[in-house]
PDB file of C-alpha atoms in Angstrom:
ATOM      1  CA  ALA A   1    -273.829 -41.158 168.378  1.00 65.00           C
ATOM      2  CA  GLN A   2    -273.912 -37.899 170.346  1.00 75.00           C
ATOM      3  CA  LYS A   3    -276.020 -38.152 173.428  1.00 92.00           C
ATOM      4  CA  ILE A   4    -276.094 -34.429 173.961  1.00 97.00           C
ATOM      5  CA  THR A   5    -276.127 -31.857 171.187  1.00 97.00           C
ATOM      6  CA  GLN A   6    -275.612 -28.333 171.617  1.00 97.00           C
ATOM      7  CA  THR A   7    -275.930 -26.524 168.314  1.00 96.00           C
ATOM      8  CA  GLN A   8    -274.858 -22.995 169.383  1.00 97.00           C
ATOM      9  CA  PRO A   9    -271.063 -22.752 169.636  1.00 96.00           C
ATOM     10  CA  ARG A  10    -271.142 -19.163 170.558  1.00 97.00           C
ATOM     11  CA  MET A  11    -274.021 -16.809 171.727  1.00 97.00           C
ATOM     12  CA  PHE A  12    -273.987 -13.064 172.451  1.00 97.00           C
ATOM     13  CA  VAL A  13    -276.264 -11.197 174.644  1.00 97.00           C
ATOM     14  CA  GLN A  14    -276.620  -7.685 176.156  1.00 97.00           C
ATOM     15  CA  GLU A  15    -276.449  -7.166 179.794  1.00 97.00           C
ATOM     16  CA  LYS A  16    -280.051  -7.319 181.492  1.00 97.00           C
ATOM     17  CA  GLU A  17    -281.467  -9.233 178.391  1.00 97.00           C
ATOM     18  CA  ALA A  18    -282.631 -12.952 178.667  1.00 98.00           C
ATOM     19  CA  VAL A  19    -280.782 -15.567 176.699  1.00 98.00           C
ATOM     20  CA  THR A  20    -281.692 -19.247 175.830  1.00 98.00           C
ATOM     21  CA  LEU A  21    -279.086 -21.937 175.205  1.00 98.00           C
ATOM     22  CA  ASP A  22    -280.184 -24.899 173.282  1.00 98.00           C
ATOM     23  CA  CYS A  23    -279.748 -28.467 174.327  1.00 98.00           C
ATOM     24  CA  THR A  24    -281.158 -31.667 172.786  1.00 98.00           C
ATOM     25  CA  TYR A  25    -280.684 -35.168 173.943  1.00 97.00           C
ATOM     26  CA  ASP A  26    -280.927 -38.625 172.786  1.00 96.00           C
ATOM     27  CA  THR A  27    -281.901 -41.587 175.030  1.00 94.00           C
ATOM     28  CA  SER A  28    -284.263 -44.514 175.036  1.00 93.00           C
ATOM     29  CA  ASP A  29    -284.140 -44.922 178.810  1.00 92.00           C
ATOM     30  CA  PRO A  30    -287.462 -43.500 180.314  1.00 93.00           C
ATOM     31  CA  SER A  31    -285.529 -42.488 183.504  1.00 92.00           C
ATOM     32  CA  TYR A  32    -282.826 -39.776 182.980  1.00 93.00           C
ATOM     33  CA  GLY A  33    -281.673 -36.470 184.398  1.00 93.00           C
ATOM     34  CA  LEU A  34    -280.505 -33.328 182.821  1.00 95.00           C
ATOM     35  CA  PHE A  35    -278.120 -31.009 184.082  1.00 96.00           C
ATOM     36  CA  TRP A  36    -276.504 -27.613 183.227  1.00 97.00           C
ATOM     37  CA  TYR A  37    -273.114 -26.518 184.251  1.00 97.00           C
ATOM     38  CA  LYS A  38    -271.275 -23.313 183.897  1.00 98.00           C
ATOM     39  CA  GLN A  39    -267.471 -23.255 183.215  1.00 96.00           C
ATOM     40  CA  PRO A  40    -265.740 -19.824 183.671  1.00 95.00           C
ATOM     41  CA  SER A  41    -262.374 -19.173 182.291  1.00 91.00           C
ATOM     42  CA  SER A  42    -260.973 -20.246 185.637  1.00 88.00           C
ATOM     43  CA  GLY A  43    -261.940 -23.798 184.545  1.00 88.00           C
ATOM     44  CA  GLU A  44    -264.125 -24.991 187.470  1.00 89.00           C
ATOM     45  CA  MET A  45    -267.407 -26.486 186.620  1.00 94.00           C
ATOM     46  CA  ILE A  46    -270.351 -24.950 188.408  1.00 95.00           C
ATOM     47  CA  PHE A  47    -273.651 -26.744 188.731  1.00 94.00           C
ATOM     48  CA  LEU A  48    -276.694 -24.533 187.781  1.00 97.00           C
ATOM     49  CA  ILE A  49    -279.845 -26.581 187.404  1.00 96.00           C
ATOM     50  CA  TYR A  50    -281.212 -30.103 187.322  1.00 94.00           C
ATOM     51  CA  GLN A  51    -284.451 -31.591 185.612  1.00 95.00           C
ATOM     52  CA  GLY A  52    -285.477 -35.073 186.045  1.00 93.00           C
ATOM     53  CA  SER A  53    -287.345 -36.932 183.300  1.00 94.00           C
ATOM     54  CA  TYR A  54    -290.303 -37.565 185.515  1.00 93.00           C
ATOM     55  CA  ASP A  55    -290.462 -33.939 186.869  1.00 92.00           C
ATOM     56  CA  GLN A  56    -293.847 -32.477 185.685  1.00 90.00           C
ATOM     57  CA  GLN A  57    -292.687 -28.782 186.108  1.00 94.00           C
ATOM     58  CA  ASN A  58    -289.737 -27.016 184.582  1.00 95.00           C
ATOM     59  CA  ALA A  59    -286.881 -26.444 186.968  1.00 95.00           C
ATOM     60  CA  THR A  60    -285.937 -23.077 188.105  1.00 96.00           C
ATOM     61  CA  GLU A  61    -283.110 -21.719 190.156  1.00 95.00           C
ATOM     62  CA  GLY A  62    -282.915 -18.148 190.634  1.00 97.00           C
ATOM     63  CA  ARG A  63    -282.245 -16.472 187.108  1.00 97.00           C
ATOM     64  CA  TYR A  64    -281.846 -19.772 185.616  1.00 98.00           C
ATOM     65  CA  SER A  65    -284.768 -22.063 184.308  1.00 97.00           C
ATOM     66  CA  LEU A  66    -284.862 -25.055 182.223  1.00 97.00           C
ATOM     67  CA  ASN A  67    -287.352 -25.152 179.245  1.00 96.00           C
ATOM     68  CA  PHE A  68    -287.906 -28.964 179.283  1.00 96.00           C
ATOM     69  CA  GLN A  69    -289.921 -30.354 176.264  1.00 96.00           C
ATOM     70  CA  LYS A  70    -289.844 -34.210 176.667  1.00 95.00           C
ATOM     71  CA  ALA A  71    -291.513 -34.931 173.369  1.00 94.00           C
ATOM     72  CA  ARG A  72    -288.972 -32.788 171.408  1.00 96.00           C
ATOM     73  CA  LYS A  73    -286.067 -34.182 173.679  1.00 96.00           C
ATOM     74  CA  SER A  74    -284.951 -30.666 174.452  1.00 97.00           C
ATOM     75  CA  ALA A  75    -283.757 -28.973 177.566  1.00 98.00           C
ATOM     76  CA  ASN A  76    -282.979 -25.462 176.866  1.00 98.00           C
ATOM     77  CA  LEU A  77    -281.435 -23.187 179.560  1.00 98.00           C
ATOM     78  CA  VAL A  78    -282.898 -19.907 179.949  1.00 98.00           C
ATOM     79  CA  ILE A  79    -280.947 -17.102 181.710  1.00 98.00           C
ATOM     80  CA  SER A  80    -282.826 -14.062 182.597  1.00 97.00           C
ATOM     81  CA  ALA A  81    -281.425 -10.616 183.356  1.00 96.00           C
ATOM     82  CA  SER A  82    -278.014 -11.472 182.004  1.00 97.00           C
ATOM     83  CA  GLN A  83    -274.950 -10.098 183.884  1.00 97.00           C
ATOM     84  CA  LEU A  84    -271.349  -9.682 182.739  1.00 97.00           C
ATOM     85  CA  GLY A  85    -270.332 -12.451 185.120  1.00 96.00           C
ATOM     86  CA  ASP A  86    -272.460 -14.804 183.141  1.00 98.00           C
ATOM     87  CA  SER A  87    -269.939 -14.862 180.293  1.00 98.00           C
ATOM     88  CA  ALA A  88    -268.579 -18.249 180.397  1.00 97.00           C
ATOM     89  CA  MET A  89    -268.986 -21.874 178.684  1.00 98.00           C
ATOM     90  CA  TYR A  90    -272.147 -23.626 179.244  1.00 98.00           C
ATOM     91  CA  PHE A  91    -272.487 -27.294 179.325  1.00 98.00           C
ATOM     92  CA  CYS A  92    -275.618 -29.491 179.072  1.00 98.00           C
ATOM     93  CA  ALA A  93    -275.187 -33.082 180.504  1.00 97.00           C
ATOM     94  CA  MET A  94    -277.409 -36.212 180.902  1.00 95.00           C
ATOM     95  CA  ARG A  95    -277.308 -39.136 183.311  1.00 92.00           C
ATOM     96  CA  GLU A  96    -279.192 -42.158 181.903  1.00 89.00           C
ATOM     97  CA  GLY A  97    -281.131 -44.686 184.109  1.00 83.00           C
ATOM     98  CA  ALA A  98    -279.128 -46.237 186.843  1.00 78.00           C
ATOM     99  CA  GLY A  99    -275.772 -44.968 185.385  1.00 79.00           C
ATOM    100  CA  TYR A 100    -273.432 -42.686 187.296  1.00 82.00           C
ATOM    101  CA  ALA A 101    -271.649 -41.031 184.367  1.00 88.00           C
ATOM    102  CA  LEU A 102    -272.664 -37.676 183.033  1.00 92.00           C
ATOM    103  CA  ASN A 103    -272.507 -37.264 179.137  1.00 94.00           C
ATOM    104  CA  PHE A 104    -271.747 -33.723 178.344  1.00 96.00           C
ATOM    105  CA  GLY A 105    -272.328 -31.752 175.147  1.00 97.00           C
ATOM    106  CA  LYS A 106    -269.614 -29.690 173.575  1.00 96.00           C
ATOM    107  CA  GLY A 107    -270.786 -26.574 175.172  1.00 97.00           C
ATOM    108  CA  THR A 108    -271.928 -23.017 174.141  1.00 98.00           C
ATOM    109  CA  SER A 109    -269.782 -19.935 174.830  1.00 98.00           C
ATOM    110  CA  LEU A 110    -271.832 -17.139 176.123  1.00 98.00           C
ATOM    111  CA  LEU A 111    -270.574 -13.590 175.923  1.00 98.00           C
ATOM    112  CA  VAL A 112    -272.555 -10.793 177.868  1.00 98.00           C
ATOM    113  CA  THR A 113    -271.819  -7.401 176.493  1.00 97.00           C
ATOM    114  CA  PRO A 114    -272.406  -4.093 178.404  1.00 95.00           C
TER     115      PRO A 114
ATOM    116  CA  ASP B   1    -267.600 -27.226 203.455  1.00 55.00           C
ATOM    117  CA  THR B   2    -264.336 -26.747 201.555  1.00 77.00           C
ATOM    118  CA  GLY B   3    -265.444 -28.219 198.108  1.00 92.00           C
ATOM    119  CA  VAL B   4    -263.599 -30.631 196.070  1.00 95.00           C
ATOM    120  CA  SER B   5    -259.765 -30.052 195.846  1.00 96.00           C
ATOM    121  CA  GLN B   6    -257.360 -31.339 193.335  1.00 97.00           C
ATOM    122  CA  ASP B   7    -253.530 -31.428 193.347  1.00 97.00           C
ATOM    123  CA  PRO B   8    -251.487 -30.460 191.541  1.00 97.00           C
ATOM    124  CA  ARG B   9    -253.327 -27.688 189.508  1.00 96.00           C
ATOM    125  CA  HIS B  10    -250.749 -27.912 186.728  1.00 97.00           C
ATOM    126  CA  LYS B  11    -248.487 -30.571 185.611  1.00 98.00           C
ATOM    127  CA  ILE B  12    -245.915 -30.704 182.852  1.00 98.00           C
ATOM    128  CA  THR B  13    -244.168 -33.921 182.135  1.00 98.00           C
ATOM    129  CA  LYS B  14    -242.023 -35.513 179.340  1.00 97.00           C
ATOM    130  CA  ARG B  15    -243.492 -38.186 177.287  1.00 97.00           C
ATOM    131  CA  GLY B  16    -242.954 -41.748 178.815  1.00 97.00           C
ATOM    132  CA  GLN B  17    -242.936 -40.454 182.392  1.00 98.00           C
ATOM    133  CA  ASN B  18    -245.583 -41.497 184.976  1.00 98.00           C
ATOM    134  CA  VAL B  19    -247.855 -39.010 186.713  1.00 98.00           C
ATOM    135  CA  THR B  20    -250.040 -39.178 189.626  1.00 98.00           C
ATOM    136  CA  PHE B  21    -252.985 -36.708 190.489  1.00 98.00           C
ATOM    137  CA  ARG B  22    -254.883 -36.453 193.678  1.00 98.00           C
ATOM    138  CA  CYS B  23    -258.562 -35.487 194.419  1.00 98.00           C
ATOM    139  CA  ASP B  24    -260.196 -34.928 197.722  1.00 97.00           C
ATOM    140  CA  PRO B  25    -263.837 -34.847 197.519  1.00 96.00           C
ATOM    141  CA  ILE B  26    -266.565 -33.035 199.793  1.00 94.00           C
ATOM    142  CA  SER B  27    -266.277 -35.111 203.098  1.00 90.00           C
ATOM    143  CA  GLU B  28    -269.767 -36.445 203.209  1.00 88.00           C
ATOM    144  CA  HIS B  29    -269.855 -37.428 199.547  1.00 91.00           C
ATOM    145  CA  ASN B  30    -269.401 -41.186 198.936  1.00 91.00           C
ATOM    146  CA  ARG B  31    -269.485 -41.009 195.268  1.00 93.00           C
ATOM    147  CA  LEU B  32    -266.532 -39.841 193.364  1.00 95.00           C
ATOM    148  CA  TYR B  33    -265.905 -39.427 189.624  1.00 96.00           C
ATOM    149  CA  TRP B  34    -262.887 -38.715 187.230  1.00 97.00           C
ATOM    150  CA  TYR B  35    -263.419 -36.892 183.884  1.00 97.00           C
ATOM    151  CA  ARG B  36    -261.111 -35.715 181.211  1.00 97.00           C
ATOM    152  CA  GLN B  37    -261.642 -32.602 179.232  1.00 97.00           C
ATOM    153  CA  THR B  38    -259.729 -31.619 176.120  1.00 95.00           C
ATOM    154  CA  LEU B  39    -259.728 -28.226 174.405  1.00 91.00           C
ATOM    155  CA  GLY B  40    -263.104 -27.260 172.866  1.00 88.00           C
ATOM    156  CA  GLN B  41    -264.902 -30.264 174.334  1.00 92.00           C
ATOM    157  CA  GLY B  42    -267.127 -31.164 177.196  1.00 95.00           C
ATOM    158  CA  PRO B  43    -265.783 -33.494 179.915  1.00 96.00           C
ATOM    159  CA  GLU B  44    -265.627 -37.117 179.103  1.00 95.00           C
ATOM    160  CA  PHE B  45    -266.274 -39.810 181.913  1.00 95.00           C
ATOM    161  CA  LEU B  46    -263.299 -41.900 182.870  1.00 96.00           C
ATOM    162  CA  THR B  47    -264.296 -43.745 186.107  1.00 95.00           C
ATOM    163  CA  TYR B  48    -266.575 -43.799 189.230  1.00 93.00           C
ATOM    164  CA  PHE B  49    -266.103 -44.882 192.803  1.00 94.00           C
ATOM    165  CA  GLN B  50    -268.748 -45.665 195.275  1.00 92.00           C
ATOM    166  CA  ASN B  51    -266.908 -45.440 198.673  1.00 91.00           C
ATOM    167  CA  GLU B  52    -263.794 -47.400 198.080  1.00 92.00           C
ATOM    168  CA  ALA B  53    -265.138 -49.543 195.170  1.00 92.00           C
ATOM    169  CA  GLN B  54    -264.539 -48.660 191.554  1.00 91.00           C
ATOM    170  CA  LEU B  55    -267.822 -49.578 189.937  1.00 90.00           C
ATOM    171  CA  GLU B  56    -267.590 -48.228 186.439  1.00 87.00           C
ATOM    172  CA  LYS B  57    -264.766 -47.438 183.918  1.00 89.00           C
ATOM    173  CA  SER B  58    -265.053 -45.870 180.500  1.00 90.00           C
ATOM    174  CA  ARG B  59    -263.328 -47.388 177.494  1.00 88.00           C
ATOM    175  CA  LEU B  60    -261.383 -44.248 177.493  1.00 84.00           C
ATOM    176  CA  LEU B  61    -259.520 -45.600 180.593  1.00 86.00           C
ATOM    177  CA  SER B  62    -256.673 -47.535 178.854  1.00 88.00           C
ATOM    178  CA  ASP B  63    -254.483 -49.960 180.775  1.00 92.00           C
ATOM    179  CA  ARG B  64    -252.010 -47.147 181.345  1.00 95.00           C
ATOM    180  CA  PHE B  65    -254.629 -45.318 183.570  1.00 96.00           C
ATOM    181  CA  SER B  66    -255.357 -46.525 187.040  1.00 95.00           C
ATOM    182  CA  ALA B  67    -257.435 -44.970 189.727  1.00 96.00           C
ATOM    183  CA  GLU B  68    -257.778 -45.888 193.462  1.00 95.00           C
ATOM    184  CA  ARG B  69    -259.805 -44.663 196.369  1.00 95.00           C
ATOM    185  CA  PRO B  70    -258.222 -46.725 199.165  1.00 90.00           C
ATOM    186  CA  LYS B  71    -260.163 -45.615 202.109  1.00 86.00           C
ATOM    187  CA  GLY B  72    -263.275 -44.080 200.581  1.00 84.00           C
ATOM    188  CA  SER B  73    -261.957 -40.745 200.961  1.00 90.00           C
ATOM    189  CA  PHE B  74    -259.314 -39.280 198.506  1.00 96.00           C
ATOM    190  CA  SER B  75    -258.657 -40.628 195.217  1.00 97.00           C
ATOM    191  CA  THR B  76    -255.670 -40.949 192.904  1.00 97.00           C
ATOM    192  CA  LEU B  77    -255.414 -41.050 189.130  1.00 97.00           C
ATOM    193  CA  GLU B  78    -252.134 -42.417 187.805  1.00 97.00           C
ATOM    194  CA  ILE B  79    -251.065 -42.392 184.169  1.00 97.00           C
ATOM    195  CA  GLN B  80    -248.108 -44.520 183.269  1.00 97.00           C
ATOM    196  CA  ARG B  81    -245.983 -43.986 180.272  1.00 97.00           C
ATOM    197  CA  THR B  82    -247.738 -40.717 179.378  1.00 97.00           C
ATOM    198  CA  GLU B  83    -248.246 -39.818 175.601  1.00 96.00           C
ATOM    199  CA  GLN B  84    -248.859 -36.347 174.023  1.00 96.00           C
ATOM    200  CA  GLY B  85    -252.568 -37.341 173.591  1.00 95.00           C
ATOM    201  CA  ASP B  86    -252.941 -37.527 177.344  1.00 96.00           C
ATOM    202  CA  SER B  87    -252.529 -33.807 177.517  1.00 97.00           C
ATOM    203  CA  ALA B  88    -255.862 -32.491 179.094  1.00 97.00           C
ATOM    204  CA  MET B  89    -257.646 -31.172 181.899  1.00 97.00           C
ATOM    205  CA  TYR B  90    -258.414 -33.937 184.519  1.00 97.00           C
ATOM    206  CA  LEU B  91    -261.500 -33.243 186.495  1.00 97.00           C
ATOM    207  CA  CYS B  92    -262.647 -34.790 189.736  1.00 97.00           C
ATOM    208  CA  ALA B  93    -266.184 -34.521 191.058  1.00 96.00           C
ATOM    209  CA  SER B  94    -268.145 -35.905 193.900  1.00 94.00           C
ATOM    210  CA  SER B  95    -271.756 -36.335 194.901  1.00 92.00           C
ATOM    211  CA  LEU B  96    -274.138 -37.736 197.508  1.00 88.00           C
ATOM    212  CA  ASP B  97    -275.718 -41.073 196.842  1.00 81.00           C
ATOM    213  CA  GLY B  98    -278.462 -40.947 194.284  1.00 72.00           C
ATOM    214  CA  GLY B  99    -278.470 -40.087 190.520  1.00 62.00           C
ATOM    215  CA  TYR B 100    -280.520 -36.895 190.898  1.00 73.00           C
ATOM    216  CA  TYR B 101    -277.858 -35.273 193.073  1.00 79.00           C
ATOM    217  CA  GLU B 102    -275.644 -32.867 191.237  1.00 87.00           C
ATOM    218  CA  GLN B 103    -271.899 -33.606 190.983  1.00 92.00           C
ATOM    219  CA  TYR B 104    -269.642 -31.042 192.462  1.00 94.00           C
ATOM    220  CA  PHE B 105    -266.496 -30.568 190.462  1.00 95.00           C
ATOM    221  CA  GLY B 106    -263.023 -29.628 191.597  1.00 95.00           C
ATOM    222  CA  PRO B 107    -260.752 -27.103 189.844  1.00 94.00           C
ATOM    223  CA  GLY B 108    -259.098 -29.729 187.760  1.00 96.00           C
ATOM    224  CA  THR B 109    -255.372 -30.710 186.975  1.00 97.00           C
ATOM    225  CA  ARG B 110    -254.039 -29.463 183.707  1.00 97.00           C
ATOM    226  CA  LEU B 111    -251.676 -31.959 182.397  1.00 98.00           C
ATOM    227  CA  THR B 112    -249.206 -30.992 179.573  1.00 98.00           C
ATOM    228  CA  VAL B 113    -247.023 -33.822 178.054  1.00 97.00           C
ATOM    229  CA  THR B 114    -244.011 -32.735 176.073  1.00 96.00           C
TER     230      THR B 114
END
């Protein structure tokens, strides 16, 4: 079964607008971490933001914020004031318990238009 | 801080040949990970090192694959008797000790098996 589900294969947003990329996860472990990565066409995975399962507040990093809804098992990424350089693939990932591996979703392709 | 580096960036090989990839992690990171990414998918975990010890291997890592990290610094991933299904991007990542630390990824090695 898929641990991480990203239901939006492609998203479009106009420059300076906000956009939400969806991510739902599946785990029975009470301790886990959720990560978002950006992968531009160059291929390198760039870390954006992290949310721990015990964190009381939603994580924020500059223009990125994570809308963490634990009961719904969702961890959506919100990008505010989109820029053309935000066009890329975005991956949600989860690390469970004491494990080391990240389980990634299939990603969402974001295109920012002028 | 020079980031995670990988060599080569691209490798084209004929089916049945052996290939070896190298990863140099961020110097103070004692954790090192290998992932494989095929077209249209998120990265899939292959294996993990804590210093020189290989602590976890995915079922994806068949007996044709071997990874080493001899002195706890750089790592190599070897694929013996390559098959066309091995064509993928091989990503290396490193992190500090602790599950809440993000993994920093290298640029990847793109393998094409003809």
